[in-house]
PDB file of C-alpha atoms and ligand atoms in Angstrom:
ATOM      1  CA  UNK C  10     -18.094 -11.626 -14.537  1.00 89.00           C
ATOM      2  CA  UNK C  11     -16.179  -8.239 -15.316  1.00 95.00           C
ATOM      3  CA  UNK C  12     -12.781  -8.431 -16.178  1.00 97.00           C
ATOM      4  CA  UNK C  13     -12.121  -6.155 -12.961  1.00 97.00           C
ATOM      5  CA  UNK C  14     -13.657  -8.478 -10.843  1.00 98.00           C
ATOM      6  CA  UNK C  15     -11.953 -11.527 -12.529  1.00 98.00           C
ATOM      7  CA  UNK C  16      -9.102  -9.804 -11.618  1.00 98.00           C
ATOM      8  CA  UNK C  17      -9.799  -9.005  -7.874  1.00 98.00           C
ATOM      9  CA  UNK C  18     -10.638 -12.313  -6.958  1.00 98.00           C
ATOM     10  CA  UNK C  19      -7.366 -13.769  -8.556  1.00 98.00           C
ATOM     11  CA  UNK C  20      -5.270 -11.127  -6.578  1.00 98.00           C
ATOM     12  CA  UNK C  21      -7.448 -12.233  -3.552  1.00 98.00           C
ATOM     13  CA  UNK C  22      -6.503 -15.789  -4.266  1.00 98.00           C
ATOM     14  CA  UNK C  23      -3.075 -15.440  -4.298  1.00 98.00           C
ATOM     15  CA  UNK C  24      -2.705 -12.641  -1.888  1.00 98.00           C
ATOM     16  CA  UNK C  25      -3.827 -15.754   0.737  1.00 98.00           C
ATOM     17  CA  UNK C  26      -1.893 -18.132  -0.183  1.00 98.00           C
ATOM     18  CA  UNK C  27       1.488 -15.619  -0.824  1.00 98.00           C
ATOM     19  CA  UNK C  28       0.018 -14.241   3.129  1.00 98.00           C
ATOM     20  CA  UNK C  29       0.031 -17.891   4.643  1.00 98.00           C
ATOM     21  CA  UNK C  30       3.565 -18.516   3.308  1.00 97.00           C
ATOM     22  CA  UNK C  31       4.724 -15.209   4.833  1.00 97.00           C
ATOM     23  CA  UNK C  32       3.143 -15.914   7.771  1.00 97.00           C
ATOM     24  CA  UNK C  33       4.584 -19.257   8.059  1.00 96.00           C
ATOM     25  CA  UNK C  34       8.201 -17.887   7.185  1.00 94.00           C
ATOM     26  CA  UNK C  35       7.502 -15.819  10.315  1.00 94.00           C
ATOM     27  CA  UNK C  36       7.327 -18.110  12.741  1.00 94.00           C
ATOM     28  CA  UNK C  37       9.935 -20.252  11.449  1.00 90.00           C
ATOM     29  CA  UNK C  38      12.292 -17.214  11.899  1.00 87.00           C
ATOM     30  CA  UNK C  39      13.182 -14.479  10.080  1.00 78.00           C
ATOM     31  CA  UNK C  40      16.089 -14.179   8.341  1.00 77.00           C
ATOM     32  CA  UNK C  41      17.971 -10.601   6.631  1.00 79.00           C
ATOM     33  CA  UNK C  42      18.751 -11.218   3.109  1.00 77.00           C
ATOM     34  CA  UNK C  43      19.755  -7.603   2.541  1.00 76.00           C
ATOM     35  CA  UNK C  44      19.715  -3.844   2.818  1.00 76.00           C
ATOM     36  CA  UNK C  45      18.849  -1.699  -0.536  1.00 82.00           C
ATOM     37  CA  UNK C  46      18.733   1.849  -0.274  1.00 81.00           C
ATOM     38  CA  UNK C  47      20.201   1.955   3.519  1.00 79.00           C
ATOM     39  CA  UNK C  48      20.846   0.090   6.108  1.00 73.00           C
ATOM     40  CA  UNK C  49      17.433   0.539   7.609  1.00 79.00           C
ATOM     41  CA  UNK C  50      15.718  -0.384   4.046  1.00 79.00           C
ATOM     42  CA  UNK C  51      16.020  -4.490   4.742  1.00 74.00           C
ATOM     43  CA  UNK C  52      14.945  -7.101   2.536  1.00 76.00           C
ATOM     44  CA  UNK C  53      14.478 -10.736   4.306  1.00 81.00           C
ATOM     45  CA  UNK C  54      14.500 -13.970   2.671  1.00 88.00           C
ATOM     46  CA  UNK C  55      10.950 -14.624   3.170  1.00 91.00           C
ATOM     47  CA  UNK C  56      10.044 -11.081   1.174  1.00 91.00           C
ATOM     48  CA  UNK C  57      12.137 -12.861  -1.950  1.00 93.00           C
ATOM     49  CA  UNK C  58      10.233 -16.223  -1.629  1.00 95.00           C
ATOM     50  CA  UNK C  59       6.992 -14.616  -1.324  1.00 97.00           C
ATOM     51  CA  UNK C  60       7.501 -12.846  -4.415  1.00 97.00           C
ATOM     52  CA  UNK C  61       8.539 -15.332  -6.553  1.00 97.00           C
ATOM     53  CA  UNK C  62       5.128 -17.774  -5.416  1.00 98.00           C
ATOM     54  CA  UNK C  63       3.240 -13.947  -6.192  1.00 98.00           C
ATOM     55  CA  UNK C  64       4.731 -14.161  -9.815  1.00 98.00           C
ATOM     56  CA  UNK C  65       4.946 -18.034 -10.360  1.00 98.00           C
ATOM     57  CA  UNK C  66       0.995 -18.210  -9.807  1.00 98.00           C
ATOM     58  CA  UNK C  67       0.331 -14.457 -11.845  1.00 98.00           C
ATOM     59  CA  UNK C  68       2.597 -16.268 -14.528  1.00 97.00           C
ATOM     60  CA  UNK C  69       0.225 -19.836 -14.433  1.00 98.00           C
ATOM     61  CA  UNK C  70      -3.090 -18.378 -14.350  1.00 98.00           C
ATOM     62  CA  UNK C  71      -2.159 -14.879 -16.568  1.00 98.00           C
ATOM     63  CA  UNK C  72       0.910 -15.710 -18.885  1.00 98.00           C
ATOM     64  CA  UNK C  73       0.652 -12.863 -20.985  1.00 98.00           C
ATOM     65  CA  UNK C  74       0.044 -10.335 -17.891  1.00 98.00           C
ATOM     66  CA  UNK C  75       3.231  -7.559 -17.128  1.00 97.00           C
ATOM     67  CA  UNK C  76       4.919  -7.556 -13.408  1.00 98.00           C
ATOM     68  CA  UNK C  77       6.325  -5.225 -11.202  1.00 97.00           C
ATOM     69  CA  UNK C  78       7.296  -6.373  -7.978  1.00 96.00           C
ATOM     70  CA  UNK C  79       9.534  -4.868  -5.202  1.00 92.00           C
ATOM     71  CA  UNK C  80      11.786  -7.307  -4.866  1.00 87.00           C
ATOM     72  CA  UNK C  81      12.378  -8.837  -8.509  1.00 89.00           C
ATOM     73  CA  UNK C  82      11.874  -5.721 -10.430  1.00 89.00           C
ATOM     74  CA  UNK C  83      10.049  -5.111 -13.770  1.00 93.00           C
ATOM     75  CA  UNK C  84       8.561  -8.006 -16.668  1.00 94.00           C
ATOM     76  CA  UNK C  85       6.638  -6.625 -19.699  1.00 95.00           C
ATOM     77  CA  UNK C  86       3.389  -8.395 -20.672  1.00 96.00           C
ATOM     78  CA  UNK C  87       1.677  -7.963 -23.787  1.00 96.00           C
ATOM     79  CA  UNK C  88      -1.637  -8.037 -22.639  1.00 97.00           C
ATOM     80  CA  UNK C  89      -2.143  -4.434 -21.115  1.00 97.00           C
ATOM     81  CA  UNK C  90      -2.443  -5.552 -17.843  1.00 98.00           C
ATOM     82  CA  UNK C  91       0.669  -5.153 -15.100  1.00 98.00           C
ATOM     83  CA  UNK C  92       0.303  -6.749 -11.828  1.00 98.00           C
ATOM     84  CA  UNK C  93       2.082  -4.284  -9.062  1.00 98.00           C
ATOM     85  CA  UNK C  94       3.132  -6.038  -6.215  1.00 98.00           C
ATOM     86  CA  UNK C  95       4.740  -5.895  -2.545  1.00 98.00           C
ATOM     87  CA  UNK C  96       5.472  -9.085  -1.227  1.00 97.00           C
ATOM     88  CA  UNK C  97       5.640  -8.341   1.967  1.00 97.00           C
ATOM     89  CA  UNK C  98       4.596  -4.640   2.753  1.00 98.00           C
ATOM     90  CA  UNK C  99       5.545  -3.805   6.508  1.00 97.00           C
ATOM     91  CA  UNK C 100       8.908  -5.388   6.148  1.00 95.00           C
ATOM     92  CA  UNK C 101      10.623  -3.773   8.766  1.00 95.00           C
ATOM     93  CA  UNK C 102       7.491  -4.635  10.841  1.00 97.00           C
ATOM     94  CA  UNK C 103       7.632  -8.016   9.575  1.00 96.00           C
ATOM     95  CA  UNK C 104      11.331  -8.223  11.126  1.00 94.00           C
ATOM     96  CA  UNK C 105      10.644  -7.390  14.455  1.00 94.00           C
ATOM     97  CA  UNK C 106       7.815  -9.863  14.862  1.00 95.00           C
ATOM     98  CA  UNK C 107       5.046  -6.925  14.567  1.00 97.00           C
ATOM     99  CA  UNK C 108       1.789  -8.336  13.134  1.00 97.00           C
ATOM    100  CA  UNK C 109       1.226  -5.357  11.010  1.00 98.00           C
ATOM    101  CA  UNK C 110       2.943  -6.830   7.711  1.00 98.00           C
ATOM    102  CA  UNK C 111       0.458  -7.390   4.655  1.00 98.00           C
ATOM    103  CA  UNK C 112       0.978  -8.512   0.947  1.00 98.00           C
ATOM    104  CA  UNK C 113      -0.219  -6.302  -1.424  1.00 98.00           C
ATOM    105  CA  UNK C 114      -1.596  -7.024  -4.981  1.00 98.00           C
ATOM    106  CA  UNK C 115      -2.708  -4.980  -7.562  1.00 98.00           C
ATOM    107  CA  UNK C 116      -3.568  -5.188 -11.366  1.00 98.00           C
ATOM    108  CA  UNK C 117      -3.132  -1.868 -13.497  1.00 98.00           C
ATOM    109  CA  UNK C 118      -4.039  -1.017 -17.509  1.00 98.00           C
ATOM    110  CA  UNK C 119      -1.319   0.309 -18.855  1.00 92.00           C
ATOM    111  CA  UNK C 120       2.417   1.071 -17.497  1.00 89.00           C
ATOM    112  CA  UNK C 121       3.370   0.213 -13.935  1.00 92.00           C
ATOM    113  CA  UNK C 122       3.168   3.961 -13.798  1.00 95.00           C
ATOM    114  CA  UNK C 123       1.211   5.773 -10.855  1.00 95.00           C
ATOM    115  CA  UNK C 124       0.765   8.971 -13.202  1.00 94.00           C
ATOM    116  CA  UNK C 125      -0.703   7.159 -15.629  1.00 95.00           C
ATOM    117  CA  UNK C 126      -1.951   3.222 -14.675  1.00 97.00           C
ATOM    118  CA  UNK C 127      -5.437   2.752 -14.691  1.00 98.00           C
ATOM    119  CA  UNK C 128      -5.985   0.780 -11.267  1.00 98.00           C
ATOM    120  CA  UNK C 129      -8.562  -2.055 -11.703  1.00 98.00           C
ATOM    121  CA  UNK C 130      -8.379  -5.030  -9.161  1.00 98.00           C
ATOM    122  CA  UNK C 131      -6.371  -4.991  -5.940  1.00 98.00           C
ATOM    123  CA  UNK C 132      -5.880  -7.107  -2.535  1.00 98.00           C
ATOM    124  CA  UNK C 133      -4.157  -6.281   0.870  1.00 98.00           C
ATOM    125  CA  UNK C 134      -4.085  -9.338   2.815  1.00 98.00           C
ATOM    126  CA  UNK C 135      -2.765  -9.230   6.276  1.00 98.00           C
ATOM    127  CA  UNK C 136      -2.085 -13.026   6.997  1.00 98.00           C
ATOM    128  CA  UNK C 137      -1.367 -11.791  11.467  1.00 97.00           C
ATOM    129  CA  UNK C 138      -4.994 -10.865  11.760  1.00 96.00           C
ATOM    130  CA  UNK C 139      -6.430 -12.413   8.905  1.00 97.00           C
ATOM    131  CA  UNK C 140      -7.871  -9.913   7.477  1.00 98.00           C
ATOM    132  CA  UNK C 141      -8.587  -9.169   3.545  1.00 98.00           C
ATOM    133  CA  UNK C 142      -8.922  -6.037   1.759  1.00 98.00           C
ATOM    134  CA  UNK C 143     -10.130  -6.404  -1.824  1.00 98.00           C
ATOM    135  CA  UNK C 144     -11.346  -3.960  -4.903  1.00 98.00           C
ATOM    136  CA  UNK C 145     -12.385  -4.198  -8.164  1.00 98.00           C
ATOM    137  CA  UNK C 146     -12.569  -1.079 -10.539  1.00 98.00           C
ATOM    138  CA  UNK C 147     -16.420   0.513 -10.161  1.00 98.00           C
ATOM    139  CA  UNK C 148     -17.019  -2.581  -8.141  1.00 98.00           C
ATOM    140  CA  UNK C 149     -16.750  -1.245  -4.283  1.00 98.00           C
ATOM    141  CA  UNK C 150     -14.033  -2.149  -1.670  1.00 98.00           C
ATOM    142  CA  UNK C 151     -14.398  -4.409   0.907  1.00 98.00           C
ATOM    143  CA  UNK C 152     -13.370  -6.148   4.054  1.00 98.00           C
ATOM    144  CA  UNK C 153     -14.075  -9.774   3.771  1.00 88.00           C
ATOM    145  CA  UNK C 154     -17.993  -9.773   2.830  1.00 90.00           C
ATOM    146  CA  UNK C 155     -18.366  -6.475   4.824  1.00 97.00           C
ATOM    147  CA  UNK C 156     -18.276  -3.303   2.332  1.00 98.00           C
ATOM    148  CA  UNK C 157     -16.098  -0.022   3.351  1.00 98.00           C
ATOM    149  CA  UNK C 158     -16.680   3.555   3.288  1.00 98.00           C
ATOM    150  CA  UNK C 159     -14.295   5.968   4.025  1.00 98.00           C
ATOM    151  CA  UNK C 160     -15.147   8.595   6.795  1.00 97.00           C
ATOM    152  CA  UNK C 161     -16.213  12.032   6.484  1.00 88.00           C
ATOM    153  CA  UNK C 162     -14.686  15.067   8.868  1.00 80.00           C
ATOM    154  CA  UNK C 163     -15.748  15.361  12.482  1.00 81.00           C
ATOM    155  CA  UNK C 164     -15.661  18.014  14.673  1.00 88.00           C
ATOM    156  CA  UNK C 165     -12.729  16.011  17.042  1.00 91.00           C
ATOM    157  CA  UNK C 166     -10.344  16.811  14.317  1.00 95.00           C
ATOM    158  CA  UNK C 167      -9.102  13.958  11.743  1.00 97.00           C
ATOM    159  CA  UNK C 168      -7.308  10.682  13.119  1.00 98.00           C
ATOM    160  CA  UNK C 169      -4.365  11.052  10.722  1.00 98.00           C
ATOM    161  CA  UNK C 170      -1.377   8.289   9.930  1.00 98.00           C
ATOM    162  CA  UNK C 171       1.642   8.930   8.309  1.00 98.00           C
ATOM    163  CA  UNK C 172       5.300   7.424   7.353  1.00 98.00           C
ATOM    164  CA  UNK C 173       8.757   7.441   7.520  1.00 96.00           C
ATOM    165  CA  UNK C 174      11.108   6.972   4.770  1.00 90.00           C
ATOM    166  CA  UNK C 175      14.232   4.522   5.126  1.00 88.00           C
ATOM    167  CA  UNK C 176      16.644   7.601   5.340  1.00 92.00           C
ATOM    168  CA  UNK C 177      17.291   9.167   8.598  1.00 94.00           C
ATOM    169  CA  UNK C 178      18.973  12.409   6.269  1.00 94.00           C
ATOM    170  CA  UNK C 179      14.825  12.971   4.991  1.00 94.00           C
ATOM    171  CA  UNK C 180      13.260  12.615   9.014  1.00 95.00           C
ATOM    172  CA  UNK C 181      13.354  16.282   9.848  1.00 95.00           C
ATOM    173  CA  UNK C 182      11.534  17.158   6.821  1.00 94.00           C
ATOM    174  CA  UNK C 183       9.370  14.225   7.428  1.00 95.00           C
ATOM    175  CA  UNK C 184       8.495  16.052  11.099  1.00 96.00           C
ATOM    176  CA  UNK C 185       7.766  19.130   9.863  1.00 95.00           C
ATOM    177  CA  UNK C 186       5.129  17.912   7.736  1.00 95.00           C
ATOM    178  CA  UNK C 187       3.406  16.443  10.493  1.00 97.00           C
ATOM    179  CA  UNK C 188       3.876  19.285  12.429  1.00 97.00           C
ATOM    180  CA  UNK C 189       1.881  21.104   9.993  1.00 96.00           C
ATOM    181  CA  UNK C 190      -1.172  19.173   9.715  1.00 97.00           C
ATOM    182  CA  UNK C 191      -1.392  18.405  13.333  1.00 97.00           C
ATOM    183  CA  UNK C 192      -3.567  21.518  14.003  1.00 96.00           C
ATOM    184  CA  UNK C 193      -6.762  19.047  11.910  1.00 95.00           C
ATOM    185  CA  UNK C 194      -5.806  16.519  13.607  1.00 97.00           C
ATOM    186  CA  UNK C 195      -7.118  14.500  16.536  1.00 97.00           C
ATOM    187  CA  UNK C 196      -4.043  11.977  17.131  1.00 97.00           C
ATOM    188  CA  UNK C 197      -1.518  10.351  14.399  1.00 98.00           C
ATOM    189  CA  UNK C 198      -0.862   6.722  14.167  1.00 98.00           C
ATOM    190  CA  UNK C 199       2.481   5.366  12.743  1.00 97.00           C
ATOM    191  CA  UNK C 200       1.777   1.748  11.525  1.00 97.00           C
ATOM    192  CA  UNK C 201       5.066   1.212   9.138  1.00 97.00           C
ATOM    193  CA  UNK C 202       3.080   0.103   6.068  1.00 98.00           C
ATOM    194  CA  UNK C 203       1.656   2.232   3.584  1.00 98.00           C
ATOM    195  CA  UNK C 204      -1.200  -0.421   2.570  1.00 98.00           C
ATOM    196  CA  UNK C 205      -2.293  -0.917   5.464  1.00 98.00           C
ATOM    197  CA  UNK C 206      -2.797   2.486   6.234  1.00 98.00           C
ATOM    198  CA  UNK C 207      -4.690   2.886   2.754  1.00 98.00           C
ATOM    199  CA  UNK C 208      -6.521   0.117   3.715  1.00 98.00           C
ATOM    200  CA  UNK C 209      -7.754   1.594   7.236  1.00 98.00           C
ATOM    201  CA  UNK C 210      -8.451   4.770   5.616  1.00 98.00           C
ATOM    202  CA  UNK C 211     -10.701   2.990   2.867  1.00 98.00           C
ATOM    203  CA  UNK C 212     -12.343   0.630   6.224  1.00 98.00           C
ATOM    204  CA  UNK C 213     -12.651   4.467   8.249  1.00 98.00           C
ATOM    205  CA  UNK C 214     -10.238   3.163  10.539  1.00 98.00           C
ATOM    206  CA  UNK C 215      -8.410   6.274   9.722  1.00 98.00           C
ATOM    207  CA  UNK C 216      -9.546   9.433   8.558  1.00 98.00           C
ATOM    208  CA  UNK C 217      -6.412  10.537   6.591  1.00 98.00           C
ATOM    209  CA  UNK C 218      -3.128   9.273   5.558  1.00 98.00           C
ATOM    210  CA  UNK C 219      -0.710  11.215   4.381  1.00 98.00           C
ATOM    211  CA  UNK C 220       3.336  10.118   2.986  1.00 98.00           C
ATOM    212  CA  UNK C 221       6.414  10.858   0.721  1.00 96.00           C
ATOM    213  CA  UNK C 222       9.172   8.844  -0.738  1.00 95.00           C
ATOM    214  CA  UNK C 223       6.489   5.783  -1.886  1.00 96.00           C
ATOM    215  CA  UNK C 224       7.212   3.022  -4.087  1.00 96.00           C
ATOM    216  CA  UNK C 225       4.634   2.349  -6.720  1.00 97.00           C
ATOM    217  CA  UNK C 226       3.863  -0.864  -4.814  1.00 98.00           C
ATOM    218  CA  UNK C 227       3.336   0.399  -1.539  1.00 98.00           C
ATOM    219  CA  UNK C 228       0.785   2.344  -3.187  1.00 98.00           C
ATOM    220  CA  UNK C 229      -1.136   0.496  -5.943  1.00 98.00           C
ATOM    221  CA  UNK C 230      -3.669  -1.694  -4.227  1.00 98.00           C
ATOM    222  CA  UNK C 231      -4.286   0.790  -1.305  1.00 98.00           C
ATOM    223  CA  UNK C 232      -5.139   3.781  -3.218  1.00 98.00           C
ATOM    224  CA  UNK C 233      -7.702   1.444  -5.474  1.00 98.00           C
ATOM    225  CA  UNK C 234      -9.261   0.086  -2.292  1.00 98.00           C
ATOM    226  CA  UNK C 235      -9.767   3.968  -0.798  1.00 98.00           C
ATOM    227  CA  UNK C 236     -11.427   5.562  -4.442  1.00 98.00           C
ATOM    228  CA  UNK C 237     -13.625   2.324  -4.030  1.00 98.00           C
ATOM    229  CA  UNK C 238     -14.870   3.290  -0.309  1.00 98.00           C
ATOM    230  CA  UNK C 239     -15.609   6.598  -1.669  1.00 98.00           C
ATOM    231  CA  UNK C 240     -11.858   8.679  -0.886  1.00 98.00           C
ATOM    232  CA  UNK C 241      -9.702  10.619  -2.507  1.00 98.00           C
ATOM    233  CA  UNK C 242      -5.948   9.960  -3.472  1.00 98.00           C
ATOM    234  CA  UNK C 243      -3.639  12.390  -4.934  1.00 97.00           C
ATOM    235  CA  UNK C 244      -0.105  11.960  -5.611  1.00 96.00           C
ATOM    236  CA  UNK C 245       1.770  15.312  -5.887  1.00 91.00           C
ATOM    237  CA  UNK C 246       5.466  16.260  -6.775  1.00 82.00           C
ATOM    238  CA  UNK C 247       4.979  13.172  -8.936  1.00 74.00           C
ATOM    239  CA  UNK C 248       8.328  13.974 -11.208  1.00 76.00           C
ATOM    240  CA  UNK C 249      10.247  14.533  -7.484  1.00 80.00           C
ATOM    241  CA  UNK C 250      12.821  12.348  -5.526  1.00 84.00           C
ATOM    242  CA  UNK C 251       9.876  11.670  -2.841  1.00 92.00           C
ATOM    243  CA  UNK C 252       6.550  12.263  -3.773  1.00 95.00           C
ATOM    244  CA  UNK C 253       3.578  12.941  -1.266  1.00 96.00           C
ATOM    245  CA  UNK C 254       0.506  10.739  -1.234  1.00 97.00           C
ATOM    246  CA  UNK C 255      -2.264  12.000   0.421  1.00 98.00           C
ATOM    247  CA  UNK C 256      -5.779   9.658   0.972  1.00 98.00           C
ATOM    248  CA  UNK C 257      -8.447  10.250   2.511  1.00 98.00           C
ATOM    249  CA  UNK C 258     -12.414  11.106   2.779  1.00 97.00           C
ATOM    250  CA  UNK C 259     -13.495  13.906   0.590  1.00 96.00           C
ATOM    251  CA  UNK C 260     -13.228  16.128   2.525  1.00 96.00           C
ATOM    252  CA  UNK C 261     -10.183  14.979   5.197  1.00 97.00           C
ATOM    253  CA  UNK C 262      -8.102  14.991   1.503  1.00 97.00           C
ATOM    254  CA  UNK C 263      -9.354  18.373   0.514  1.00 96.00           C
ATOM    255  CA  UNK C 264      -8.055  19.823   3.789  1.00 96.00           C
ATOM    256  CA  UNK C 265      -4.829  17.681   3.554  1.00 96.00           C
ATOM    257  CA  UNK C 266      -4.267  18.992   0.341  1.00 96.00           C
ATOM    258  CA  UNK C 267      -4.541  22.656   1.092  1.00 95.00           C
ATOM    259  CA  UNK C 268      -2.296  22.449   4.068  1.00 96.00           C
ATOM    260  CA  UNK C 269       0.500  19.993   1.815  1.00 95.00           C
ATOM    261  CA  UNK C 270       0.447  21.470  -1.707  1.00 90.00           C
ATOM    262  CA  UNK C 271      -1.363  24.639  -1.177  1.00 83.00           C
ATOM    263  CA  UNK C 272       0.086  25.560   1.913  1.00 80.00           C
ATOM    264  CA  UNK C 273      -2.684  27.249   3.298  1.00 73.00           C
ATOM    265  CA  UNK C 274      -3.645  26.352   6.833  1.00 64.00           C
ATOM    266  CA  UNK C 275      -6.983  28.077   6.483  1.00 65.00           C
TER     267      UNK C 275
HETATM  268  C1  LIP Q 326       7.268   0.556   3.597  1.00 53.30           C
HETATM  269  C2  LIP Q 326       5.970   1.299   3.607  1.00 53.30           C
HETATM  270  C3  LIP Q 326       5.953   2.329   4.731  1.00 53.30           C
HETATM  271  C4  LIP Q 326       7.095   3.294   4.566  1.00 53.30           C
HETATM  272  C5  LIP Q 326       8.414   2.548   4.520  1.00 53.30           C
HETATM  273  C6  LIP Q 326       8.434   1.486   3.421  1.00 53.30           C
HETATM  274  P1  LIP Q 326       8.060  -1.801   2.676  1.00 53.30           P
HETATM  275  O1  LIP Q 326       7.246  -0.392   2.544  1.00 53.30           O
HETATM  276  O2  LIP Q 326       4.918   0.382   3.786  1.00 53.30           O
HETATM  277  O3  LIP Q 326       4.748   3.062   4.749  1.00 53.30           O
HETATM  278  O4  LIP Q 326       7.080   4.220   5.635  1.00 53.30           O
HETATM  279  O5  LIP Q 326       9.442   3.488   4.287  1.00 53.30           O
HETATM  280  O6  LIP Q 326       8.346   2.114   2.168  1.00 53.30           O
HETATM  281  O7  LIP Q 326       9.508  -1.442   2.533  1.00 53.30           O
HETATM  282  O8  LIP Q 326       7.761  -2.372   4.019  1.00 53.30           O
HETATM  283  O9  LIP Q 326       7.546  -2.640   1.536  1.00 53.30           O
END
């Protein structure tokens, strides 16, 4: 067994358990712990619990591993690997009692850097619809036993999903970004959580996905699971305030990427 897929099926592992605990936490009743960077930018109790099961069982099975995880911040390891990790991704979601909330796992080489990590295992569980997304490194991405590809352009334009940052000040910007790629598009979904949109577009349940203003673990397992079905992922304005991920097929990205960073429609 490859290291990479050692890996995966760890992050699987505990992205099940950490998924059934959410889950759980759910129906008991939700409860606000805090807000971070505004008011709308919540953290509930259950995100803090399921982040410290995420690290107790990283720490167990890989002692010598590195964390970074939303809610309890940054550990160095020694061993080269860095598990990058959001408890509960789709908090807001979460909140309101919308089933599209996931826990998202995923082990890097090097620093908990997306300019520089080296993705090699990830897992999106979503513990509503039971559904598990898993990679490992040059290993394929897959849904359950059922492998993914990512979709190629059609003539009926791209079905394209994007997000909203926590900061009402950065929503007009937001708009006009969508308002630019909306000519490719067919229609635009607006799930709330950035792995499970990576996800979908790595499953062809979307075509595209496009966002600014990410965290490094609302992106880490996603973007491993789309490269692995075949996508693209580029992260632009890395060194800005809010930078833009863009995912997609081939050629969906490509087009993406012209309109975004190259600003040509054409
Ligand atoms: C969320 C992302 C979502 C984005 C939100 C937030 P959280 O992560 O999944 O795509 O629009 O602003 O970053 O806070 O639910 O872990």
């Amino acid at each position: 067994m490859t290291l990479e897929v050692e890996l995966g099926e760890l992050a699987v592992d505990i992205a099940r358990e950490a998924g059934e605990l959410a889950r759980t936490r759910r129906q008991q009743g939700v409860r606000l712990a805090a807000t971070k960077s505004t008011l709308a930018d919540i953290v509930t109790e259950a995100d803090r619990e399921v982040e410290a099961l995420i690290r107790e069982r990283l720490r167990t099975a890989r002692p010598s591993d590195g964390f970074l995880g939303e809610e309890s911040g940054a550990e160095a390891g020694d061993s080269g690997i860095t598990w990058v990790v959001d408890p509960i991704d789709g908090t807001v979601n979460y909140a309101y009692g919308i089933p599209a909330y996931n826990v998202s796992i995923a082990a890097v080489r090097g620093e908990p850097d997306p300019r520089t990590w080296e993705a090699l295992a990830a897992a999106v569980h979503a513990p509503a619809v039971g559904e598990t997304f898993r990679a490992a490194r040059g290993h394929g991405a897959w849904l359950d036993g059922t492998r993914l590809a990512v979709t190629e352009v059609t003539a009926a334009g791209a079905l394209l999903a994007t997000g909203f940052g926590y900061d009402p000040a950065t929503h007009d910007g937001d708009l006009a970004t969508v308002r630019r790629v909306m000519p490719i598009a067919r229609d635009l979904r607006r799930m709330g959580s950035a792995a499970l949109d990576l996800a979908y577009v790595a499953a062809g349940r979307l075509d595209g996905y496009f966002e600014r203003g990410l965290q490094p673990w609302d992106i880490a397992a996603g973007s491993l699971l789309v490269t692995e079905a075949g996508g693209a992922v580029t992260r632009t304005d890395a060194e800005a305030a809010r930078p833009l991920l863009i995912a997609g097929g081939v050629q969906v990205h490509a087009r993406l990427v012209k309109i975004l960073v190259e600003k040509n429609p054409d």
